[in-house]
Amino acid sequence: MLKRFISYYKPHIWLFILDMVCAVLISATDLIYPMITRKLINNIIPSKNISLIFQIGILLLILYILRMLFEYIVGYYGHVLGVRMEYDMRKEMFTHIQSLPISYFDNTKTGQIMSRIVNDLNEISELAHHGPEDIFISTLMIVGSFFLLLNINIKLTIIVFTIIPFMVYFTVVYNSKMRKNFRRIRESLADVNSRLEDSLSGIRVVKSFTNEEYEIDKFDENNNEFKCLRTKSVKYIGILHGGINFFSNISTLLALIAGGYFVAKGEISVGDLVAYLIYIGQFLQPVKRIAQFVEQYQRGMAGFKRFYEIMNIKPDIFDKENAVEIENVSGKVEFKNVSFSYNDKTTVLKNINLTVMEGECIAVVGPSGAGKTTLCSLIPRFYDVDSGNIYVDGIDIKDIRIKSLRQNIGVVQQDVFLFAGTIRDNILYGRLDATEEEVIRAAKAANAHEFIMELEDGYDTYIGERGVKLSGGQKQRISIARMFLKNPPILILDEATSSLDNQSELIIQKSIEELSKGRTTFIIAHRLATIKNAKRIIVLTENGIEEEGTHRELMNKKGIYYELYKTQFE
Ligand code: ADP
Ligand code: MG
């Protein structure tokens, strides 16, 4: 996983190098100046060479100006590096999520996915920037100051460093507690998000049942858990920071007292002690930084791990290597011995055999839950069959490139999904490069032009999230206009008019008839009156296709269709 993380530095390698070089230069200035101080106190001040003292002052000033410059570069470009890496990951993740099959979304809450794209990746940019800097530079500083400390006085160094093992042990213990905690925090935040998503997208239902209190309580459950985990985490952070500062103060104290003792006994000079105390500070600072970095690392890595998990989900519906494009599709669809189940437990479709000729219109009826929607979602490969084959124009759909296949199939559903945006945007969704003229022609064909023109801003009317500002019939007409633009040779109408009132249904029925002309059409109908005139009706039950024929033939048969029809009209 770390290897994968590191690979994201690759495109920004020069930024990374710049950042690192400047960070090394900062440490170098930090290591040089106590040496100069030591010389100043030990030799130059006692020699009373005033001009040399001032020269050294100017030298140090230059050193600090340079340091400021390096610090600016590290602070600015280092963060740019982090932000760019975060951008790359977010983009990659969104792209990957778009490629995942519908079954993934059936089983995952939207809020959970959103949390991964937004929150989890937030932590990563900080880690990406500070990570290498903290590790390399701190190590460099620790090693550098350590040798300089030894160089000044070995005995003092041994005394001062007796405290270090305790400090390390303490840090390790608390860091491992924090690591577990951060992972749970991320999960908990995702829960808060998905609760929020769910409740907001169902806000109309919430209000109509006046279940606001209930929603608030449920939200509070998640929010409270999040709070508790966060509380625990800040407690660990508090203990860790306090503890580390305590240990580092103790080692400074040891250096001061033992060093003072050695100075009093004349074993070391005052300049040595001053330089020693500065180096001790410089030694402890990166130690503290590493300890704090571990916290950042764990937060970032908890986020990256969740990123990594999603990136590792392989879509199970993908193009074969030598998949073909289909063009000028005439639209013949065949099912051969098709069986399918969503999970291994229950088979939804058993041994389906069905041939629909090009341009033919077929009505699919049957009790609710029989698998009508499922049958039709197999054609665009929203799901893959368990066994058997489906052919379009005689080619197995598994041999066709998915994009090419789906471009040739149009699905109109009962609940229309419109995107936040204008009416024009939503019609254009059918074919993004269509001209204004084509949009209007499509809207006219769908009987939508008239009502659109009556709206205040016409085609520029903003229809709000999910088209909340339109009636069901209007939404459906826009979705049909969209389909006219897409112009697919194969059309699936899945209870497209089921939720509409009679009058809207009548209008839409007409546009649907217009739309299905010359296309292979599957009409899934709940209200049998709407398909009475179909030339061919198939009756799907949980046992497969049980009956087939025209309305009259099926009525005469007095079988399932007859029963269904009777219950609807009595
Ligand atoms: P119909 O459209 O005929 O009413 P469906 O094709 O929607 O029936 O559903 C057929 C069966 O498959 C039902 O038992 C339903 O519960 C189940 N089902 C539908 N969609 C899914 C899904 N995404 N995951 C699991 N089971 C599903
Ligand atoms: Mg259905």
Coordinates of C-alpha atoms and ligand atoms in Angstrom, one line a residue:
M1 CA 0.0 0.0 0.0
L2 CA 2.9 2.4 0.8
K3 CA 4.4 1.6 -2.6
R4 CA 1.1 2.6 -4.2
F5 CA 1.1 5.8 -2.2
I6 CA 4.7 6.6 -3.2
S7 CA 3.8 6.1 -6.9
Y8 CA 1.6 9.2 -6.8
Y9 CA 4.7 11.3 -6.3
K10 CA 6.0 10.3 -9.7
P11 CA 4.2 12.9 -11.9
H12 CA 5.4 15.7 -9.6
I13 CA 9.0 14.5 -9.1
W14 CA 10.6 17.9 -9.8
L15 CA 8.4 19.6 -7.3
F16 CA 9.3 16.9 -4.8
I17 CA 13.0 17.3 -5.4
L18 CA 12.8 21.1 -5.1
D19 CA 10.9 20.6 -1.8
M20 CA 13.4 18.2 -0.5
V21 CA 16.5 20.2 -1.5
C22 CA 15.2 23.3 0.2
A23 CA 14.2 21.3 3.3
V24 CA 17.8 19.9 3.5
L25 CA 19.2 23.4 3.2
I26 CA 17.0 24.6 6.1
S27 CA 18.4 21.8 8.3
A28 CA 21.9 22.7 7.2
T29 CA 21.5 26.3 8.3
D30 CA 20.1 25.1 11.6
L31 CA 23.1 22.8 12.1
I32 CA 25.6 25.5 11.2
Y33 CA 24.6 28.3 13.4
P34 CA 25.2 26.7 16.9
M35 CA 28.7 25.9 15.7
I36 CA 29.2 29.6 14.9
T37 CA 27.8 30.6 18.3
R38 CA 30.1 28.2 20.0
K39 CA 33.1 29.7 18.2
L40 CA 31.9 33.2 19.0
I41 CA 31.6 32.6 22.7
N42 CA 34.7 30.4 23.1
N43 CA 37.2 32.3 21.0
I44 CA 36.0 35.5 19.3
I45 CA 34.4 37.3 22.3
P46 CA 37.3 36.6 24.7
S47 CA 39.7 37.9 21.9
K48 CA 37.8 41.2 21.9
N49 CA 37.9 41.4 18.1
I50 CA 35.0 43.8 17.6
S51 CA 34.9 43.9 13.8
L52 CA 34.9 40.1 13.6
I53 CA 31.9 40.0 15.9
F54 CA 30.0 42.2 13.6
Q55 CA 31.1 40.3 10.5
I56 CA 29.8 37.1 12.2
G57 CA 26.5 39.0 12.9
I58 CA 26.2 39.8 9.2
L59 CA 27.0 36.2 8.2
L60 CA 24.2 35.0 10.5
L61 CA 21.8 37.5 9.1
I62 CA 22.5 36.3 5.6
L63 CA 22.0 32.7 6.8
Y64 CA 18.6 33.6 8.2
I65 CA 17.5 35.4 5.1
L66 CA 18.4 32.3 3.0
R67 CA 16.6 30.2 5.5
M68 CA 13.5 32.3 5.2
L69 CA 13.6 31.8 1.4
F70 CA 14.0 28.1 1.7
E71 CA 11.1 28.0 4.2
Y72 CA 8.9 29.9 1.8
I73 CA 9.7 27.4 -1.0
V74 CA 9.0 24.4 1.2
G75 CA 5.8 25.9 2.6
Y76 CA 4.5 26.9 -0.8
Y77 CA 5.7 24.3 -3.3
G78 CA 5.5 21.5 -0.7
H79 CA 1.8 22.2 -0.2
V80 CA 1.3 22.5 -4.0
L81 CA 2.7 19.0 -4.3
G82 CA 0.2 17.7 -1.7
V83 CA -2.7 19.5 -3.3
R84 CA -1.8 18.1 -6.8
M85 CA -1.5 14.6 -5.5
E86 CA -4.9 14.9 -3.8
Y87 CA -6.3 16.2 -7.1
D88 CA -4.8 13.2 -9.0
M89 CA -6.2 10.7 -6.5
R90 CA -9.7 12.3 -6.4
K91 CA -9.8 12.3 -10.2
E92 CA -8.7 8.7 -10.4
M93 CA -11.2 7.7 -7.8
F94 CA -14.1 9.4 -9.5
T95 CA -13.1 7.8 -12.8
H96 CA -12.8 4.4 -11.2
I97 CA -16.1 4.7 -9.5
Q98 CA -17.8 5.6 -12.8
S99 CA -16.4 2.3 -14.2
L100 CA -17.9 0.2 -11.4
P101 CA -20.9 -2.0 -12.3
I102 CA -24.4 -1.3 -11.1
S103 CA -24.2 -4.1 -8.7
Y104 CA -21.6 -2.2 -6.7
F105 CA -24.0 0.7 -6.3
D106 CA -26.9 -1.6 -5.4
N107 CA -24.8 -2.6 -2.3
T108 CA -23.1 0.7 -1.3
K109 CA -24.6 3.8 0.2
T110 CA -24.1 7.0 -1.7
G111 CA -23.0 8.9 1.3
Q112 CA -20.2 6.3 2.0
I113 CA -18.8 6.9 -1.5
M114 CA -19.0 10.6 -1.1
S115 CA -17.2 10.5 2.1
R116 CA -14.4 8.6 0.5
I117 CA -14.0 11.1 -2.4
V118 CA -14.3 14.2 -0.2
N119 CA -13.2 13.6 3.4
D120 CA -10.7 10.7 3.1
L121 CA -8.7 12.3 0.4
N122 CA -8.5 15.6 2.3
E123 CA -6.2 14.1 4.8
I124 CA -3.9 12.8 2.1
S125 CA -2.5 16.1 0.8
E126 CA -1.1 17.1 4.2
L127 CA 0.5 13.7 4.5
A128 CA 1.9 13.8 1.0
H129 CA 3.6 17.1 1.6
H130 CA 4.8 16.7 5.2
G131 CA 5.4 13.0 5.1
P132 CA 8.8 12.7 3.3
E133 CA 9.9 16.1 4.6
D134 CA 9.3 15.0 8.2
I135 CA 10.9 11.6 7.7
F136 CA 14.0 12.6 5.8
I137 CA 14.7 16.0 7.3
S138 CA 14.0 15.0 10.9
T139 CA 16.2 11.9 10.5
L140 CA 18.9 14.1 9.0
M141 CA 18.6 16.6 11.9
I142 CA 18.5 13.9 14.5
V143 CA 21.6 12.2 13.1
G144 CA 23.4 15.5 12.5
S145 CA 22.8 16.9 15.9
F146 CA 23.6 13.6 17.6
F147 CA 27.1 13.6 16.1
L148 CA 27.6 17.2 16.9
L149 CA 26.5 16.5 20.5
L150 CA 29.0 13.7 20.7
N151 CA 31.6 15.9 19.2
I152 CA 31.1 18.5 21.9
N153 CA 31.1 16.1 24.9
I154 CA 30.7 12.3 25.0
K155 CA 30.1 12.0 28.7
L156 CA 27.3 14.6 28.8
T157 CA 25.7 13.0 25.8
I158 CA 25.5 9.6 27.5
I159 CA 23.9 11.1 30.5
V160 CA 21.3 13.0 28.6
F161 CA 20.4 10.1 26.3
T162 CA 19.4 7.8 29.1
I163 CA 15.9 9.3 28.9
I164 CA 15.4 8.6 25.2
P165 CA 14.3 4.9 25.4
F166 CA 11.5 5.9 27.7
M167 CA 10.4 8.5 25.3
V168 CA 10.4 6.1 22.4
Y169 CA 8.4 3.5 24.3
F170 CA 5.8 6.0 25.3
T171 CA 5.4 7.2 21.8
V172 CA 5.0 3.8 20.3
V173 CA 2.3 2.8 22.8
Y174 CA 0.2 5.8 22.2
N175 CA 0.6 5.8 18.4
S176 CA -0.7 2.3 18.1
K177 CA -3.8 3.3 20.1
M178 CA -4.3 6.3 17.8
R179 CA -4.0 4.2 14.6
K180 CA -6.9 2.0 15.5
N181 CA -8.9 5.1 16.5
F182 CA -8.3 7.0 13.2
R183 CA -9.6 4.1 11.1
R184 CA -12.8 4.1 13.1
I185 CA -13.2 7.8 12.9
R186 CA -13.1 7.7 9.1
E187 CA -15.7 4.9 9.1
S188 CA -17.9 6.9 11.5
L189 CA -17.6 10.0 9.4
A190 CA -18.7 8.0 6.4
D191 CA -21.7 6.9 8.3
V192 CA -22.6 10.4 9.2
N193 CA -22.4 11.3 5.6
S194 CA -24.6 8.5 4.3
R195 CA -27.2 9.2 7.0
L196 CA -27.3 12.8 5.8
E197 CA -27.5 11.9 2.2
D198 CA -30.3 9.4 2.8
S199 CA -32.3 11.8 5.0
L200 CA -31.9 14.8 2.6
S201 CA -32.8 12.9 -0.6
G202 CA -35.9 11.5 1.1
I203 CA -36.8 14.8 2.7
R204 CA -40.3 14.8 1.2
V205 CA -41.0 11.5 2.6
V206 CA -39.7 12.5 6.0
K207 CA -41.9 15.6 6.1
S208 CA -45.0 13.9 4.8
F209 CA -44.8 11.3 7.6
T210 CA -43.7 14.1 10.0
N211 CA -40.8 11.9 11.0
E212 CA -38.3 14.7 11.6
E213 CA -37.8 13.7 15.2
Y214 CA -37.0 10.2 14.2
E215 CA -34.5 11.4 11.6
I216 CA -32.9 13.7 14.1
D217 CA -32.5 10.8 16.6
K218 CA -31.0 8.5 14.0
F219 CA -28.6 11.2 12.8
D220 CA -27.7 11.9 16.4
E221 CA -26.7 8.2 16.9
N222 CA -24.1 8.5 14.2
N223 CA -23.1 12.0 15.1
N224 CA -22.6 11.0 18.7
E225 CA -20.5 8.0 17.8
F226 CA -18.3 10.3 15.7
K227 CA -18.0 12.7 18.7
C228 CA -17.0 10.0 21.1
L229 CA -14.3 8.7 18.7
R230 CA -13.0 12.2 18.1
T231 CA -13.0 12.8 21.9
K232 CA -10.9 9.7 22.4
S233 CA -8.5 10.7 19.7
V234 CA -7.9 14.2 21.1
K235 CA -7.3 12.6 24.4
Y236 CA -4.6 10.4 23.0
I237 CA -3.2 13.4 21.2
G238 CA -3.1 15.4 24.4
I239 CA -1.4 12.7 26.3
L240 CA 1.1 12.2 23.5
H241 CA 2.0 15.8 23.1
G242 CA 2.2 16.5 26.8
G243 CA 4.3 13.4 27.4
I244 CA 6.7 14.0 24.6
N245 CA 7.3 17.6 25.8
F246 CA 7.8 16.3 29.3
F247 CA 10.5 13.9 28.2
S248 CA 12.2 16.4 26.1
N249 CA 12.2 19.0 28.9
I250 CA 13.7 16.4 31.2
S251 CA 16.6 15.8 28.8
T252 CA 17.2 19.5 28.5
L253 CA 17.1 19.7 32.2
L254 CA 19.7 16.9 32.5
A255 CA 21.9 18.7 29.9
L256 CA 21.7 21.9 31.9
I257 CA 22.4 20.5 35.3
A258 CA 25.0 17.9 34.3
G259 CA 26.5 20.5 31.8
G260 CA 26.6 23.1 34.5
Y261 CA 28.3 20.7 36.8
F262 CA 31.0 20.0 34.2
V263 CA 31.5 23.7 33.5
A264 CA 31.8 24.3 37.3
K265 CA 34.5 21.6 37.5
G266 CA 36.2 23.2 34.5
E267 CA 35.7 20.1 32.2
I268 CA 33.9 22.1 29.4
S269 CA 33.7 25.7 28.4
V270 CA 30.6 27.9 28.6
G271 CA 30.6 28.2 24.7
D272 CA 30.4 24.4 24.6
L273 CA 27.5 24.3 27.0
V274 CA 25.6 26.9 25.1
A275 CA 26.2 25.1 21.8
Y276 CA 25.3 21.9 23.5
L277 CA 22.0 23.3 24.7
I278 CA 21.1 24.6 21.3
Y279 CA 21.9 21.3 19.7
I280 CA 19.8 19.4 22.3
G281 CA 16.9 21.6 21.3
Q282 CA 17.6 20.9 17.7
F283 CA 17.8 17.2 18.4
L284 CA 14.6 17.1 20.3
Q285 CA 12.6 19.2 17.9
P286 CA 12.6 16.6 15.1
V287 CA 12.0 13.8 17.6
K288 CA 8.8 15.7 18.6
R289 CA 8.0 16.3 15.0
I290 CA 8.3 12.6 14.1
A291 CA 6.1 11.8 17.0
Q292 CA 3.5 14.3 15.8
F293 CA 4.0 13.2 12.3
V294 CA 3.0 9.7 13.2
E295 CA -0.4 11.1 14.0
Q296 CA -0.7 12.8 10.7
Y297 CA 0.6 9.7 9.0
Q298 CA -2.0 7.6 10.6
R299 CA -4.8 10.0 9.7
G300 CA -3.6 10.2 6.1
M301 CA -3.0 6.5 5.8
A302 CA -6.4 5.7 7.2
G303 CA -7.8 7.8 4.4
F304 CA -5.5 6.3 1.8
K305 CA -6.4 2.8 2.9
R306 CA -10.0 3.5 2.2
F307 CA -9.1 5.1 -1.1
Y308 CA -7.0 2.0 -1.9
E309 CA -9.8 -0.4 -1.1
I310 CA -12.1 1.3 -3.6
M311 CA -9.4 1.4 -6.3
N312 CA -8.8 -2.3 -5.8
I313 CA -12.4 -3.2 -6.6
K314 CA -12.2 -4.7 -10.1
P315 CA -15.3 -4.1 -12.2
D316 CA -16.7 -7.5 -13.0
I317 CA -18.3 -6.3 -16.2
F318 CA -15.7 -5.1 -18.7
D319 CA -14.8 -5.2 -22.3
K320 CA -13.2 -8.4 -23.7
E321 CA -9.8 -7.9 -25.2
N322 CA -11.0 -8.2 -28.8
A323 CA -14.5 -6.8 -28.2
V324 CA -16.1 -5.3 -31.3
E325 CA -17.9 -2.0 -32.1
I326 CA -21.3 -2.4 -33.6
E327 CA -22.6 0.0 -36.2
N328 CA -25.8 0.3 -38.1
V329 CA -27.5 -2.0 -35.7
S330 CA -30.8 -3.4 -37.0
G331 CA -31.8 -4.5 -33.5
K332 CA -32.5 -8.2 -33.5
V333 CA -32.3 -9.4 -29.9
E334 CA -32.1 -13.1 -28.8
F335 CA -32.0 -14.7 -25.4
K336 CA -30.7 -18.3 -25.5
N337 CA -31.1 -20.4 -22.3
V338 CA -30.5 -17.3 -20.2
S339 CA -30.5 -17.8 -16.4
F340 CA -29.7 -15.1 -13.9
S341 CA -29.6 -14.4 -10.2
Y342 CA -28.6 -11.3 -8.2
N343 CA -27.0 -13.4 -5.6
D344 CA -26.5 -17.2 -5.4
K345 CA -29.6 -17.8 -3.4
T346 CA -32.6 -17.2 -5.6
T347 CA -32.7 -17.5 -9.4
V348 CA -34.6 -14.6 -10.9
L349 CA -34.6 -15.8 -14.5
K350 CA -34.6 -19.4 -15.5
N351 CA -33.8 -20.7 -18.9
I352 CA -35.2 -17.8 -20.9
N353 CA -35.5 -18.3 -24.7
L354 CA -36.8 -15.4 -26.7
T355 CA -36.2 -13.9 -30.1
V356 CA -37.3 -10.4 -30.9
M357 CA -36.9 -9.4 -34.6
E358 CA -35.5 -6.1 -35.7
G359 CA -38.1 -3.3 -35.4
E360 CA -40.5 -5.6 -33.6
C361 CA -42.4 -4.4 -30.6
I362 CA -42.9 -6.8 -27.8
A363 CA -44.9 -6.4 -24.6
V364 CA -43.6 -8.0 -21.4
V365 CA -46.2 -8.5 -18.7
G366 CA -46.3 -10.6 -15.5
P367 CA -46.8 -10.3 -11.8
S368 CA -44.6 -7.8 -9.9
G369 CA -41.3 -9.3 -9.0
A370 CA -41.4 -11.8 -11.9
G371 CA -38.1 -10.4 -13.3
K372 CA -39.3 -8.1 -16.1
T373 CA -37.0 -5.3 -15.2
T374 CA -34.2 -7.7 -14.6
L375 CA -34.7 -9.4 -18.0
C376 CA -34.4 -6.0 -19.8
S377 CA -31.4 -4.8 -17.7
L378 CA -29.4 -7.8 -19.0
I379 CA -29.5 -6.5 -22.6
P380 CA -27.3 -3.4 -21.9
R381 CA -25.2 -5.6 -19.6
F382 CA -26.1 -3.8 -16.4
Y383 CA -25.7 -7.3 -15.0
D384 CA -24.1 -10.3 -16.7
V385 CA -26.0 -13.5 -17.2
D386 CA -25.1 -16.5 -15.1
S387 CA -25.5 -18.9 -18.0
G388 CA -26.8 -18.8 -21.5
N389 CA -26.2 -16.0 -24.1
I390 CA -27.8 -12.8 -25.3
Y391 CA -27.3 -11.8 -28.9
V392 CA -27.8 -8.4 -30.6
D393 CA -27.8 -8.7 -34.4
G394 CA -26.5 -12.2 -33.9
I395 CA -23.4 -11.1 -31.9
D396 CA -23.0 -12.2 -28.4
I397 CA -23.2 -9.1 -26.3
K398 CA -20.2 -10.2 -24.3
D399 CA -18.2 -9.8 -27.5
I400 CA -19.4 -6.2 -28.0
R401 CA -17.7 -3.2 -26.5
I402 CA -19.9 -2.1 -23.6
K403 CA -19.9 1.5 -24.7
S404 CA -20.9 0.6 -28.2
L405 CA -23.7 -1.8 -26.9
R406 CA -25.2 0.8 -24.6
Q407 CA -25.1 3.5 -27.2
N408 CA -27.5 1.3 -29.2
I409 CA -30.0 0.7 -26.4
G410 CA -32.3 3.2 -24.8
V411 CA -34.0 2.7 -21.4
V412 CA -37.0 4.8 -20.3
Q413 CA -37.9 4.1 -16.7
Q414 CA -40.8 4.8 -14.5
D415 CA -38.9 7.1 -12.2
V416 CA -37.1 9.6 -14.4
F417 CA -33.8 10.9 -13.2
L418 CA -33.1 14.5 -14.2
F419 CA -29.9 16.2 -13.3
A420 CA -29.6 19.6 -11.6
G421 CA -29.4 22.0 -14.5
T422 CA -31.6 23.4 -17.3
I423 CA -34.1 21.6 -19.4
R424 CA -31.8 21.9 -22.3
D425 CA -29.0 20.3 -20.4
N426 CA -31.2 17.4 -19.5
I427 CA -32.4 16.8 -23.1
L428 CA -28.8 17.2 -24.4
Y429 CA -27.8 14.3 -22.1
G430 CA -29.2 12.1 -24.7
R431 CA -26.5 13.2 -27.2
L432 CA -24.1 15.8 -25.9
D433 CA -23.2 17.2 -29.3
A434 CA -26.7 17.7 -30.6
T435 CA -27.6 21.1 -32.1
E436 CA -30.3 23.5 -30.7
E437 CA -32.5 22.6 -33.7
E438 CA -32.2 18.9 -32.9
V439 CA -33.0 19.5 -29.2
I440 CA -36.2 21.3 -30.2
R441 CA -37.2 18.7 -32.7
A442 CA -36.7 16.0 -30.1
A443 CA -38.8 18.0 -27.6
K444 CA -41.6 18.4 -30.2
A445 CA -41.6 14.7 -31.0
A446 CA -41.9 14.0 -27.3
N447 CA -44.8 16.5 -26.9
A448 CA -42.7 18.5 -24.5
H449 CA -42.0 21.6 -26.6
E450 CA -45.3 23.2 -25.8
F451 CA -45.0 23.0 -22.0
I452 CA -41.4 24.0 -22.1
M453 CA -42.2 27.2 -24.0
E454 CA -44.8 28.0 -21.4
L455 CA -42.2 28.0 -18.7
E456 CA -40.7 31.3 -17.7
D457 CA -37.2 30.7 -19.2
G458 CA -38.2 28.1 -21.8
Y459 CA -35.3 25.7 -22.4
D460 CA -33.1 27.6 -20.0
T461 CA -35.5 26.9 -17.1
Y462 CA -33.5 25.5 -14.2
I463 CA -35.3 22.4 -13.0
G464 CA -33.6 21.9 -9.6
E465 CA -32.1 18.8 -8.2
R466 CA -33.7 15.7 -9.6
G467 CA -36.2 17.8 -11.5
V468 CA -38.3 18.6 -8.4
K469 CA -39.9 21.6 -10.1
L470 CA -41.6 19.5 -12.8
S471 CA -44.6 17.2 -12.7
G472 CA -44.2 13.5 -13.3
G473 CA -45.6 13.7 -16.8
Q474 CA -43.4 16.6 -17.7
K475 CA -40.3 14.8 -16.4
Q476 CA -41.3 11.7 -18.4
R477 CA -41.7 13.8 -21.6
I478 CA -38.2 15.3 -21.1
S479 CA -36.8 11.8 -20.7
I480 CA -38.5 10.8 -23.9
A481 CA -37.1 13.8 -25.7
R482 CA -33.7 12.7 -24.5
M483 CA -34.4 9.3 -26.0
F484 CA -35.3 10.8 -29.4
L485 CA -32.0 12.6 -29.4
K486 CA -30.1 9.4 -28.5
N487 CA -32.0 7.6 -31.2
P488 CA -31.1 4.0 -30.3
P489 CA -32.3 1.1 -32.5
I490 CA -33.3 -0.9 -29.4
L491 CA -35.6 0.6 -26.9
I492 CA -36.7 -0.6 -23.4
L493 CA -39.7 1.1 -21.8
D494 CA -39.9 -0.1 -18.3
E495 CA -43.4 0.9 -17.0
A496 CA -42.7 4.3 -18.4
T497 CA -46.3 5.5 -17.9
S498 CA -47.2 3.5 -14.8
S499 CA -47.0 6.3 -12.3
L500 CA -48.9 8.9 -14.4
D501 CA -52.5 9.9 -14.4
N502 CA -54.7 9.0 -17.3
Q503 CA -54.4 12.2 -19.2
S504 CA -50.6 12.4 -19.0
E505 CA -50.5 8.7 -19.9
L506 CA -52.5 9.4 -23.0
I507 CA -50.1 12.1 -24.2
I508 CA -47.0 10.1 -23.4
Q509 CA -48.5 7.0 -25.0
K510 CA -48.6 8.9 -28.3
S511 CA -45.0 10.0 -28.0
I512 CA -44.0 6.5 -27.1
E513 CA -45.6 5.1 -30.1
E514 CA -43.8 7.7 -32.2
L515 CA -40.6 6.8 -30.5
S516 CA -40.8 3.1 -30.9
K517 CA -41.4 3.3 -34.7
G518 CA -38.7 1.4 -36.5
R519 CA -37.0 0.3 -33.3
T520 CA -36.9 -3.0 -31.6
T521 CA -39.0 -2.2 -28.5
F522 CA -39.6 -4.0 -25.2
I523 CA -42.6 -2.5 -23.4
I524 CA -42.9 -3.6 -19.9
A525 CA -46.4 -2.7 -18.9
H526 CA -48.2 -2.8 -15.6
R527 CA -51.6 -1.6 -17.0
L528 CA -52.6 -4.2 -19.5
A529 CA -54.9 -1.8 -21.3
T530 CA -51.9 0.0 -22.7
I531 CA -50.6 -3.1 -24.5
K532 CA -53.8 -4.6 -25.7
N533 CA -52.9 -3.8 -29.3
A534 CA -49.4 -5.3 -29.2
K535 CA -48.8 -7.9 -31.8
R536 CA -47.0 -10.0 -29.4
I537 CA -47.2 -10.3 -25.6
I538 CA -45.1 -12.5 -23.4
V539 CA -46.1 -13.4 -19.9
L540 CA -43.2 -13.7 -17.6
T541 CA -43.5 -15.4 -14.2
E542 CA -41.0 -16.8 -11.8
N543 CA -41.0 -20.0 -13.9
G544 CA -39.9 -18.2 -17.0
I545 CA -41.9 -17.3 -20.1
E546 CA -45.2 -19.0 -19.5
E547 CA -47.4 -17.7 -22.2
E548 CA -47.0 -15.9 -25.5
G549 CA -49.4 -14.5 -28.1
T550 CA -51.7 -11.6 -28.9
H551 CA -54.2 -10.2 -26.4
R552 CA -57.0 -12.2 -28.0
E553 CA -55.1 -15.5 -28.1
L554 CA -54.1 -15.1 -24.5
M555 CA -57.6 -14.3 -23.3
N556 CA -58.9 -17.3 -25.1
K557 CA -56.3 -19.4 -23.4
K558 CA -57.7 -18.5 -20.0
G559 CA -54.3 -18.8 -18.3
I560 CA -52.2 -16.4 -16.3
Y561 CA -52.7 -13.4 -18.6
Y562 CA -56.5 -13.9 -18.5
E563 CA -56.3 -13.9 -14.7
L564 CA -54.1 -10.8 -14.6
Y565 CA -56.4 -9.0 -17.0
K566 CA -59.5 -10.0 -15.0
T567 CA -58.1 -8.7 -11.7
Q568 CA -57.3 -5.4 -13.3
F569 CA -60.8 -4.8 -14.8
E570 CA -63.0 -6.0 -12.0
Ligands
ADP1 P1 -40.3 -6.9 -12.0 O1 -39.7 -5.8 -12.8 O2 -40.9 -8.0 -12.8 O3 -41.3 -6.4 -11.0 P2 -37.7 -7.2 -11.0 O4 -36.9 -7.7 -12.2 O5 -37.5 -5.8 -10.6 O6 -39.2 -7.6 -11.1 O7 -37.2 -8.2 -9.8 C1 -37.1 -9.6 -9.9 C2 -36.6 -10.1 -8.5 O8 -35.3 -9.7 -8.4 C3 -37.4 -9.6 -7.3 O9 -37.5 -10.7 -6.5 C4 -36.5 -8.6 -6.7 O10 -36.6 -8.6 -5.3 C5 -35.1 -9.1 -7.1 N1 -34.2 -7.9 -7.4 C6 -34.4 -6.9 -8.2 N2 -33.4 -6.0 -8.3 C7 -32.5 -6.5 -7.4 C8 -31.1 -6.1 -7.0 N3 -30.6 -5.0 -7.5 N4 -30.5 -6.9 -6.2 C9 -31.0 -8.0 -5.7 N5 -32.2 -8.5 -6.0 C10 -33.0 -7.8 -6.9
MG2 MG -39.9 -3.8 -12.7

